[in-house]
Short mmCIF file of C-alpha atoms in Angstrom, two decimals:
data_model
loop_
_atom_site.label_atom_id
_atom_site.label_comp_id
_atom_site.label_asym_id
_atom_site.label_seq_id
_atom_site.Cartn_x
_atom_site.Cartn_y
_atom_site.Cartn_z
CA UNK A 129 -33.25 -0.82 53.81
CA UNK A 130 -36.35 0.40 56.29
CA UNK A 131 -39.36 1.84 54.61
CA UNK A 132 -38.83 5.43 55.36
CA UNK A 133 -35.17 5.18 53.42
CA UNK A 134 -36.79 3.53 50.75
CA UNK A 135 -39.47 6.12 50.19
CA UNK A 136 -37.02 8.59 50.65
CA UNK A 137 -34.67 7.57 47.98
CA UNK A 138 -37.28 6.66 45.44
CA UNK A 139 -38.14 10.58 46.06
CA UNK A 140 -34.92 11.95 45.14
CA UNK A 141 -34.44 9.44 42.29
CA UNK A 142 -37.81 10.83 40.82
CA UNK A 143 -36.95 14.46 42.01
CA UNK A 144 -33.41 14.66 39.74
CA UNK A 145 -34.90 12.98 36.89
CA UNK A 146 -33.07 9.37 37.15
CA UNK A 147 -34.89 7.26 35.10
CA UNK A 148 -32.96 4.22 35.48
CA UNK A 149 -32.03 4.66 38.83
CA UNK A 150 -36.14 5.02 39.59
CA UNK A 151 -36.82 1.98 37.27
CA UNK A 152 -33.94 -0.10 39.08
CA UNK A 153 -35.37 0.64 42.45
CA UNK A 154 -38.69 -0.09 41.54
CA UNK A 155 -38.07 -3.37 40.11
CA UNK A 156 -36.36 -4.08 43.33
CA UNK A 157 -39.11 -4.01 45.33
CA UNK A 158 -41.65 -5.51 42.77
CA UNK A 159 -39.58 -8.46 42.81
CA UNK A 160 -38.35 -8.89 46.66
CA UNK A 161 -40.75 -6.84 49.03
CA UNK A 162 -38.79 -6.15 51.29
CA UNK A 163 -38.65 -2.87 51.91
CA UNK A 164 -42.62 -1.59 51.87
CA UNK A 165 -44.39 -3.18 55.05
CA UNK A 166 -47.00 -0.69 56.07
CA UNK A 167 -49.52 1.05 53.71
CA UNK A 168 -49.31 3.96 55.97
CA UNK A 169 -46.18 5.87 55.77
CA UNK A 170 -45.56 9.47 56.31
CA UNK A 171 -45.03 11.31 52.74
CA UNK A 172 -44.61 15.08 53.50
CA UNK A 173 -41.41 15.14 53.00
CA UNK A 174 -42.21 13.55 49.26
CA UNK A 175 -42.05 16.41 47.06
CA UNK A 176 -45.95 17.41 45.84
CA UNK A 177 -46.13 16.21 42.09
CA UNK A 178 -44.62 12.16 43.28
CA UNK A 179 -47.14 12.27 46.59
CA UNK A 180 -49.58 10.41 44.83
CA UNK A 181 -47.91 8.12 42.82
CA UNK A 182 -45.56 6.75 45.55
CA UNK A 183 -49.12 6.54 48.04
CA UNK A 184 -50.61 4.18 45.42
CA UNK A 185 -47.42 2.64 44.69
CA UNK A 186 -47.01 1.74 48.69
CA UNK A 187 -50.49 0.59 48.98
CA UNK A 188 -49.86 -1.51 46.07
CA UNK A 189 -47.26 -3.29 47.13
CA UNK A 190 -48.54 -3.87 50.75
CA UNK A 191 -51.73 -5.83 49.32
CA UNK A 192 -49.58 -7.88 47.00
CA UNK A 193 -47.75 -9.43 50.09
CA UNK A 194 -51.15 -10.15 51.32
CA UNK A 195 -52.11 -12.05 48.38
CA UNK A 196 -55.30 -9.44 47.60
CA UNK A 197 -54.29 -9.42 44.07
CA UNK A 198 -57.34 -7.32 43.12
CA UNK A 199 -56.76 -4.54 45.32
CA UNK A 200 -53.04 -4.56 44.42
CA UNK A 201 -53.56 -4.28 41.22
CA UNK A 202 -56.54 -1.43 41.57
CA UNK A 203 -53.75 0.29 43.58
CA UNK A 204 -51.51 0.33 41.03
CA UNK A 205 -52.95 0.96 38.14
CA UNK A 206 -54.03 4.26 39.76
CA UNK A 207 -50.31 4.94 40.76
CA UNK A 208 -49.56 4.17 36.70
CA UNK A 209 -52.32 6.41 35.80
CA UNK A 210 -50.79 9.41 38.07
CA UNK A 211 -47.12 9.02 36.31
CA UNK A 212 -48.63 9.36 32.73
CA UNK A 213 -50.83 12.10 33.25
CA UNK A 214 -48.19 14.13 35.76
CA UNK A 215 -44.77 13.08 34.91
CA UNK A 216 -44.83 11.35 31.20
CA UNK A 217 -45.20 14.96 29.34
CA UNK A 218 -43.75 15.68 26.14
CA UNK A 219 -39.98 15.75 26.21
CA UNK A 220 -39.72 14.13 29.43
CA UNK A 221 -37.79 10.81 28.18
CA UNK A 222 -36.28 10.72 31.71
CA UNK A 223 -39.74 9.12 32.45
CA UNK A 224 -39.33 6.16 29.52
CA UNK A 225 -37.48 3.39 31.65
CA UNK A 226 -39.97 4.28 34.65
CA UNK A 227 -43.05 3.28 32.33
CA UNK A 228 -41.48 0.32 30.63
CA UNK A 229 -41.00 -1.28 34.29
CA UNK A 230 -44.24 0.19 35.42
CA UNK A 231 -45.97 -1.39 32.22
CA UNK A 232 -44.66 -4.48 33.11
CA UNK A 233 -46.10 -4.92 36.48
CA UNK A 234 -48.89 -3.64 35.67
CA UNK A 235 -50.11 -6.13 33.24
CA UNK A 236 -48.26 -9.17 35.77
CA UNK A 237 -50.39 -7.76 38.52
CA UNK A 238 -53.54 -7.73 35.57
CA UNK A 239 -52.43 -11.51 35.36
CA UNK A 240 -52.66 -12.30 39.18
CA UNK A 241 -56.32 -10.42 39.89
CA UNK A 242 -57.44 -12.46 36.50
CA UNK A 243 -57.06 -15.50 38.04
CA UNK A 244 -58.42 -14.53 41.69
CA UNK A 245 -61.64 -13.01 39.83
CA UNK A 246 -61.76 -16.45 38.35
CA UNK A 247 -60.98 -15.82 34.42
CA UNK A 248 -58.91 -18.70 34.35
CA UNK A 249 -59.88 -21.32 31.70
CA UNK A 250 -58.65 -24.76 31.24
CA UNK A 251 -59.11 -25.59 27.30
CA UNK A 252 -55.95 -23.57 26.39
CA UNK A 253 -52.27 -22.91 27.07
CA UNK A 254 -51.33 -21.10 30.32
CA UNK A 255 -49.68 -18.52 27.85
CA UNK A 256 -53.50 -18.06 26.46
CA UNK A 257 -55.90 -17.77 28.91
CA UNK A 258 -59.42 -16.48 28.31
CA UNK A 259 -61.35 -13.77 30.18
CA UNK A 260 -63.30 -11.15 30.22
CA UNK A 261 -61.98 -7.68 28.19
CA UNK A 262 -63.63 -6.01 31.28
CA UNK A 263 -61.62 -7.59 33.36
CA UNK A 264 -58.38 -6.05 35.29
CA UNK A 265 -56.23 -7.30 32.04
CA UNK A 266 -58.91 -5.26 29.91
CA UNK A 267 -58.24 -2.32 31.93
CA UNK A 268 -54.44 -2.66 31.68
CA UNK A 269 -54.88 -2.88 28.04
CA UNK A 270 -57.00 0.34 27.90
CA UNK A 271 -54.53 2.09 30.44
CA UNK A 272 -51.34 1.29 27.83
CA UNK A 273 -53.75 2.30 24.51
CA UNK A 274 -53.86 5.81 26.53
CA UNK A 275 -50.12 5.69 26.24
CA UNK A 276 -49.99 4.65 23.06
CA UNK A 277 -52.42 7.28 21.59
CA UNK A 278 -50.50 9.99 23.77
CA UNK A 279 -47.49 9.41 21.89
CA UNK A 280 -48.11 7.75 18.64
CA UNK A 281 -48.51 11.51 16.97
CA UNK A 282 -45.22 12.98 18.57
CA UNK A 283 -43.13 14.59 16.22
CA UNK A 284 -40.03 15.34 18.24
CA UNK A 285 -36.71 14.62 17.52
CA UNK A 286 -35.71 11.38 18.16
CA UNK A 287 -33.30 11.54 21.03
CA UNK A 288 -35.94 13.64 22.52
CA UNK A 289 -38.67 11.81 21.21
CA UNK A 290 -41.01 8.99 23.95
CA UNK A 291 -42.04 6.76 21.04
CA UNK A 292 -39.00 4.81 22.30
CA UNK A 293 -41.54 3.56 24.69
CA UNK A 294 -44.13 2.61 21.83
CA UNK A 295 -42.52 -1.03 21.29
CA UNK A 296 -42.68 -2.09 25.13
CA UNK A 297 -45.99 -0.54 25.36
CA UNK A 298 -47.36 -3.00 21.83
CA UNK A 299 -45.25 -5.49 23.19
CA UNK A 300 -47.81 -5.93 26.74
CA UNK A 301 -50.66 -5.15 24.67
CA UNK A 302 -49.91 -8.10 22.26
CA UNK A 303 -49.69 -10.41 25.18
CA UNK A 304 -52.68 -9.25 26.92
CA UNK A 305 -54.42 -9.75 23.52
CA UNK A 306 -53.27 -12.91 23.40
CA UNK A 307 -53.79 -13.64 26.82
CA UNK A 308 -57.93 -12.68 26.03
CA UNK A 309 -57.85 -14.25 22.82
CA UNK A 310 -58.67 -10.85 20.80
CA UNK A 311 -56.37 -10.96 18.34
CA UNK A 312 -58.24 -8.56 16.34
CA UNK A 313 -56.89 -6.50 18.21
CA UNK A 314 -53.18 -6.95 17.49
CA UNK A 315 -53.46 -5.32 14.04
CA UNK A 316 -54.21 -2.14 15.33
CA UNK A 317 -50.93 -1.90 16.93
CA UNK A 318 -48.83 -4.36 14.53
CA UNK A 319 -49.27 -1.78 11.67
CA UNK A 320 -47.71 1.05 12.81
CA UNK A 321 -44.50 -1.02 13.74
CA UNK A 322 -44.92 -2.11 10.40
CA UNK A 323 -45.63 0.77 8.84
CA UNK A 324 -42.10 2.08 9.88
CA UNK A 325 -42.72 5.67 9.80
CA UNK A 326 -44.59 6.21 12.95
CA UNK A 327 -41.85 4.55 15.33
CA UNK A 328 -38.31 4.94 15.63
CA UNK A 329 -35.90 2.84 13.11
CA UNK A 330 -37.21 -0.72 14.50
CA UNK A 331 -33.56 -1.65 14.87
CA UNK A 332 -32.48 0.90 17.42
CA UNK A 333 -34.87 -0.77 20.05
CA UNK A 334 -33.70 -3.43 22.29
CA UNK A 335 -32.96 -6.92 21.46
CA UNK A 336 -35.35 -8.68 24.37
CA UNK A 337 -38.14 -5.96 22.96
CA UNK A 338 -37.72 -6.88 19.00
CA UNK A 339 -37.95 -10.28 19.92
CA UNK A 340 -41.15 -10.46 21.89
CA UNK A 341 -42.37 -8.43 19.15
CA UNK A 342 -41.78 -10.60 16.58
CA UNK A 343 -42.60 -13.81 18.19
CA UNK A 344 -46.15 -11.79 18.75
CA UNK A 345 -46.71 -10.36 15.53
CA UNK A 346 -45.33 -13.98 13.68
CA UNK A 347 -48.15 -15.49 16.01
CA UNK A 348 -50.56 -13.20 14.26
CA UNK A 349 -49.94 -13.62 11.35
CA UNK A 350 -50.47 -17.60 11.70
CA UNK A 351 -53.75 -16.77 13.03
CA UNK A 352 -53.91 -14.75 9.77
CA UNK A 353 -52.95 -17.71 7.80
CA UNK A 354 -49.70 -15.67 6.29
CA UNK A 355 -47.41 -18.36 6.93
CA UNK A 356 -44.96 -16.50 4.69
CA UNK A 357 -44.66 -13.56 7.03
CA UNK A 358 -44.94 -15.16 10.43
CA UNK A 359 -41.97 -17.42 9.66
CA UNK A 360 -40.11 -14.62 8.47
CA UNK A 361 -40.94 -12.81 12.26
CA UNK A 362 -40.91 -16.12 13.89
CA UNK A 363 -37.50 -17.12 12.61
CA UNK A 364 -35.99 -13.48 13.63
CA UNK A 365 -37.38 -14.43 17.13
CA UNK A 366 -36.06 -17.45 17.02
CA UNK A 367 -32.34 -16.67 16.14
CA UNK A 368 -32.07 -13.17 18.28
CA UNK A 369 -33.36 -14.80 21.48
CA UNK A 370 -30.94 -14.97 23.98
CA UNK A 371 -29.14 -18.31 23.71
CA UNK A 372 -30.04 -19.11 27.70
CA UNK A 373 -33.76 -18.48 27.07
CA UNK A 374 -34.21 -22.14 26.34
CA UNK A 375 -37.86 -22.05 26.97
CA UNK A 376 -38.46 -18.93 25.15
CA UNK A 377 -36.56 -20.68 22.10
CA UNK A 378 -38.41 -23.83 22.62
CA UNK A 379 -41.83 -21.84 22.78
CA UNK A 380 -40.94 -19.65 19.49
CA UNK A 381 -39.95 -22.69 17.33
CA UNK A 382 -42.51 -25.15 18.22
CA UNK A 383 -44.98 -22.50 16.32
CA UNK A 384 -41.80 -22.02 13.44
CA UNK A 385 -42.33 -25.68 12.97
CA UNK A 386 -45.62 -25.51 12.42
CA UNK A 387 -45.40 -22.76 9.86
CA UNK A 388 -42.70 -24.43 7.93
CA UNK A 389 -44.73 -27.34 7.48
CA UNK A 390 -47.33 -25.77 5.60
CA UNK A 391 -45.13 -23.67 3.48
CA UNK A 392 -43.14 -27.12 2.85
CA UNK A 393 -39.87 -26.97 5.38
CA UNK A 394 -39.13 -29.39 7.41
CA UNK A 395 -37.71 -29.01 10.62
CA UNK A 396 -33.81 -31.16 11.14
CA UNK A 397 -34.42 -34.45 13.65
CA UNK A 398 -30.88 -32.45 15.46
CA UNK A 399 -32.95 -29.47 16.13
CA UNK A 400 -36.05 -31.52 17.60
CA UNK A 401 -33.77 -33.63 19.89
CA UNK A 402 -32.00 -30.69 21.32
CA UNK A 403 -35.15 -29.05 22.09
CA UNK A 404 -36.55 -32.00 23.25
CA UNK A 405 -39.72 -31.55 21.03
CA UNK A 406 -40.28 -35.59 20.10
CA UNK A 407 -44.03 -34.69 19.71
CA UNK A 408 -42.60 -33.75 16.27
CA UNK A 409 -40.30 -36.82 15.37
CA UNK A 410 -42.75 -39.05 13.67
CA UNK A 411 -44.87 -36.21 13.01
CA UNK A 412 -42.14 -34.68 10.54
CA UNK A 413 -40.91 -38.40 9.09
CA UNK A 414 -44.42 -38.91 8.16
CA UNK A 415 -44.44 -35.17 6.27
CA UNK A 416 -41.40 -36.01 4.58
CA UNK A 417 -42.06 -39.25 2.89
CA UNK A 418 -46.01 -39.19 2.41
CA UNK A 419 -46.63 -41.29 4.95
CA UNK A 420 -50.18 -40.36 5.37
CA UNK A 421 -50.78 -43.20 8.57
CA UNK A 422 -47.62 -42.40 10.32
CA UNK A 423 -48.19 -38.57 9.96
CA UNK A 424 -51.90 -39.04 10.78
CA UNK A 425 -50.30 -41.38 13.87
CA UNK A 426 -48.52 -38.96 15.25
CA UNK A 427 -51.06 -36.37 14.96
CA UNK A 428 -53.76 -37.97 16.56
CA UNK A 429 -51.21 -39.29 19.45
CA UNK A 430 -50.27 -36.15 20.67
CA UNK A 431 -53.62 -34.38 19.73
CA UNK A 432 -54.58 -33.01 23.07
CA UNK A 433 -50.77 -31.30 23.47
CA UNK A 434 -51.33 -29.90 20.22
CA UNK A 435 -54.76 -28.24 20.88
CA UNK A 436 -53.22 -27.09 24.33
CA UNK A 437 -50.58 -25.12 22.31
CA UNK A 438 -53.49 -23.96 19.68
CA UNK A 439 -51.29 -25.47 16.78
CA UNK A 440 -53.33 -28.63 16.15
CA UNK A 441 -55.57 -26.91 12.87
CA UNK A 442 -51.98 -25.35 11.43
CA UNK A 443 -50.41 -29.07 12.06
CA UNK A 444 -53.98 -30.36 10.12
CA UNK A 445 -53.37 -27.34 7.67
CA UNK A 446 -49.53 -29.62 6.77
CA UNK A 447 -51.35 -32.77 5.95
CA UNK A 448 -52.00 -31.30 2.19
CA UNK A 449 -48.60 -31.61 1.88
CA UNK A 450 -47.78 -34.86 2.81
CA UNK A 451 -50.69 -36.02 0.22
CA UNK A 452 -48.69 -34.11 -2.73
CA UNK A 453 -45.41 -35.79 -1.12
CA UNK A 454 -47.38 -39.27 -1.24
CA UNK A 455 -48.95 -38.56 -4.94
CA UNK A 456 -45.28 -37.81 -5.64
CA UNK A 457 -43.59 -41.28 -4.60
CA UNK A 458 -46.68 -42.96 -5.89
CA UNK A 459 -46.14 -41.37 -9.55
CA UNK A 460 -42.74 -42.19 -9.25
CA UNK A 461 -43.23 -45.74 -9.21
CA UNK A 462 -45.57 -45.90 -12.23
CA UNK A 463 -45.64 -47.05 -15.17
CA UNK A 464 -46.75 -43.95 -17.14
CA UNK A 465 -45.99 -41.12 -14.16
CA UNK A 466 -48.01 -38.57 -16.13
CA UNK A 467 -51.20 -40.84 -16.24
CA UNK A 468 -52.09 -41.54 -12.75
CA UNK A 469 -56.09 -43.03 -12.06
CA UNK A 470 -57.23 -41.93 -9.36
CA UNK A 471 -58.63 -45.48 -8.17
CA UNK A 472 -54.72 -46.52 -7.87
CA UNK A 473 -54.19 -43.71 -5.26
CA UNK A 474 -57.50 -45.00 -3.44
CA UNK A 475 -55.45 -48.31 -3.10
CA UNK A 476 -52.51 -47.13 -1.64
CA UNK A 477 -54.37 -44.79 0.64
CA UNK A 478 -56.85 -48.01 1.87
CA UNK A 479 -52.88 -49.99 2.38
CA UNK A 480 -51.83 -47.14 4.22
CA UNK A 481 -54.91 -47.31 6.39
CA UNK A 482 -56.55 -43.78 5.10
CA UNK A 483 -60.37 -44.15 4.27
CA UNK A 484 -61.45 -42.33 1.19
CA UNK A 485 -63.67 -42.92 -1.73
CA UNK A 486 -62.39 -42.33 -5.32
CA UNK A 487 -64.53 -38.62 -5.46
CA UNK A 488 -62.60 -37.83 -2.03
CA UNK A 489 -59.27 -38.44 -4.09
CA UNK A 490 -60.88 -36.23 -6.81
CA UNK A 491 -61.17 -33.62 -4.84
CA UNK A 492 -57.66 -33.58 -3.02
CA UNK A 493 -55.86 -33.89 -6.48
CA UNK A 494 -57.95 -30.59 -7.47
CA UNK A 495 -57.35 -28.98 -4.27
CA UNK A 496 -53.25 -29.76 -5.08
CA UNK A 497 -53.54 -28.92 -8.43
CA UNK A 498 -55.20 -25.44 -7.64
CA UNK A 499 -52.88 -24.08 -4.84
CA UNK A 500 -50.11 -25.24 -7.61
CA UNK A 501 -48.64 -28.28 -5.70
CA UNK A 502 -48.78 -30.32 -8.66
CA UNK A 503 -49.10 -29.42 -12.29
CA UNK A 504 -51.78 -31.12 -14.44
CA UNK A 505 -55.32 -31.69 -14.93
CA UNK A 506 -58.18 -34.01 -13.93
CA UNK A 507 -60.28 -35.97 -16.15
CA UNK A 508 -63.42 -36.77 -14.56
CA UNK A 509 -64.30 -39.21 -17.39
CA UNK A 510 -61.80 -41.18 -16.80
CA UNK A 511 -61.25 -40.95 -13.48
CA UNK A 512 -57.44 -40.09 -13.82
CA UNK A 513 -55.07 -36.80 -12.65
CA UNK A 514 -53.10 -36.08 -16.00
CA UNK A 515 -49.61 -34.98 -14.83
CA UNK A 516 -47.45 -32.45 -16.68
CA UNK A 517 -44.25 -34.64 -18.31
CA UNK A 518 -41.92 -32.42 -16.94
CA UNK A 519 -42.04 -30.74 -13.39
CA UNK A 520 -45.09 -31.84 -12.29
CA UNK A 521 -44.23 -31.23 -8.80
CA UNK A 522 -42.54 -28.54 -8.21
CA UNK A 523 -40.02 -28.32 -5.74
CA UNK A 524 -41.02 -26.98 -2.13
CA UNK A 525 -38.81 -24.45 -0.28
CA UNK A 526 -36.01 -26.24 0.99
CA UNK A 527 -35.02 -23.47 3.56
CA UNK A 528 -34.05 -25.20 7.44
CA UNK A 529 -34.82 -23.72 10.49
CA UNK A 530 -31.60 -21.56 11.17
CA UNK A 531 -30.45 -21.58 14.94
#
């Protein structure tokens, strides 16, 4: 297909209202080229109210093949800008599918003028890269809060209604967010999902957007130190994603893992070898039997992958665990379980190759007694944690990682 028949179709796709059929043929060209060649092109035979959008879109496209990322994406955002103010009007959810793809490329053309403008940074995962809020990703964010604010009060009927947009529209937000590291940010757009009166029933969007959702917002709420709530979302990312997303499944439960760890889960050595995440194998073996060096081991071994994927201070976060789990084996095996002095746990931490003085002990058996890992008492005279004679460590969650 020749430029001119391009153009012309995407016209009278736009001109009878064919959402899908506008979306499909845009993607098309996004992802091949192909078509667009020359940012001059005749238009008057475009109708008046798509002139505009399909100039900017052209132009666009014609500086993407010539790697000029910045002006690309400058182009398009303007053609974006002209479909929301012109064509996204209130009961026009024709227009829905045409912003979700637009949206898209929007924020992937964001991505490529980032790094040209050079935004990209080197101390964090490629899936977090920091840069300036002023940047073209800060004006893509900015462009889809105009969207969202221009629809969030609608109070049409649902069928009719464009908040079926809403959820692709947070969705890019969250990973621009992300990509900028303001996750401030995210709450502001989390809570009215959330909320579940100011968007359509959550379960009537798709499955691809309810899972990039949730992985998102289960993110957040690690960085909010919820663990409870972002395994919930994390785990419901996790089990809807599409079985042949491997890496998307290996991304979401690398950061399940971690939250399960500090709640007091532990992930099955099946499920680490068939996502081929070792870095956890010793790691978890460690966690699970209170081996303090062998957890420590691990940690420090694979410390700089673990700071790439910003989950080495929740993996640091687990390590209170595997103390209670070590306490535990070590009260087992004495004499008097509900007496243990605290220089005794000093010795087995020294054997296991874990420097700390007896008023370092003190103060992790206080910290486990207070967040109600162990029941009991300290007594600083004698330098001993008095255990409760029945239950004294009460049992973690035993829920697995569900596939």
């Amino acid at each position: 297909m020749n430029q001119k028949t391009y153009i012309s179709t995407l016209n009278a796709l736009l001109v009878s209202q064919n959402g899908p059929g506008v979306s499909s043929h845009l993607e098309q060209e996004f992802r091949n080229m192909s078509c667009i060649k020359s940012p001059t092109c005749d238009l008057n035979s475009v109708d008046g109210d798509h002139r505009e959008f399909i100039k900017y879109f052209v132009e666009a496209l014609v500086h993407s093949k010539n790697q000029q990322h910045t002006s690309a994406f400058e182009k398009l955002s303007e053609s974006f800008k002209i479909f929301v103010d012109k064509s996204f009007v209130k009961g026009a959810v024709w227009t829905i599918p045409v912003i979700k793809i637009y949206s898209k490329y929007v924020r992937l053309f964001a991505e490529s003028a980032n790094k040209v403008q050079g935004a990209r940074s080197t101390n964090v995962d490629d899936d977090e890269q920091s840069s300036s809020t002023e940047g073209p990703l800060g004006i893509a964010a900015r462009q889809f809060m105009e969207v969202f604010r221009k629809v969030i009060p609608e109070k049409s009927e649902l069928k009719e209604s464009r908040k079926w947009v809403l959820l692709d529209i947070i969705n890019n937000l969250l990973r621009i967010y992300f990509k900028l590291n303001t996750l401030r940010m995210c709450k502001n757009v989390i809570q009215p999902v959330e909320s579940s009166t100011q968007l359509p029933p959550f379960e009537g969007f798709s499955t691809a957007e309810k899972v990039t959702y949730k992985y998102y917002a289960g993110r957040f709420a690690m960085y909010e130190s919820d663990f409870v709530k972002a395994r919930e979302r994390l785990q419901y990312a996790f089990t809807h994603c599409h079985p042949g997303a491997e890496n998307n499944k290996r991304m979401t439960l690398r950061y399940l893992i971690c939250v399960n760890l500090v709640i007091g889960c532990t992930p099955k050595q099946s499920l680490l070898t068939r996502y081929g995440m070792d870095e956890f194998s010793d790691l978890v073996k460690g966690y699970r039997v209170g081996n303090l060096k062998l957890f420590q081991e691990s940690l420090d071994k694979h410390q700089m992958l673990f700071i790439r994927k910003g989950i080495y201070l929740i993996l640091d976060k687990a390590k209170i665990v595997v103390f209670r789990n070590l306490f535990k084996n070590i009260a087992a095996l004495h004499k008097d379980p509900s007496r243990l002095p605290l220089k005794n746990l000093k010795i087995c931490l020294d054997h296991l190759g874990y420097d700390m003085d007896v008023d370092e002990v003190e103060c992790m058996m206080s910290v486990l007694i207070y967040k109600g890992y162990i029941k009991g008492y300290l007594s600083h005279a004698k330098q001993t944690a008095v255990l409760g004679k029945k239950n004294a460590f009460p049992a973690l969650e035993r829920q697995h990682i569900s596939d």
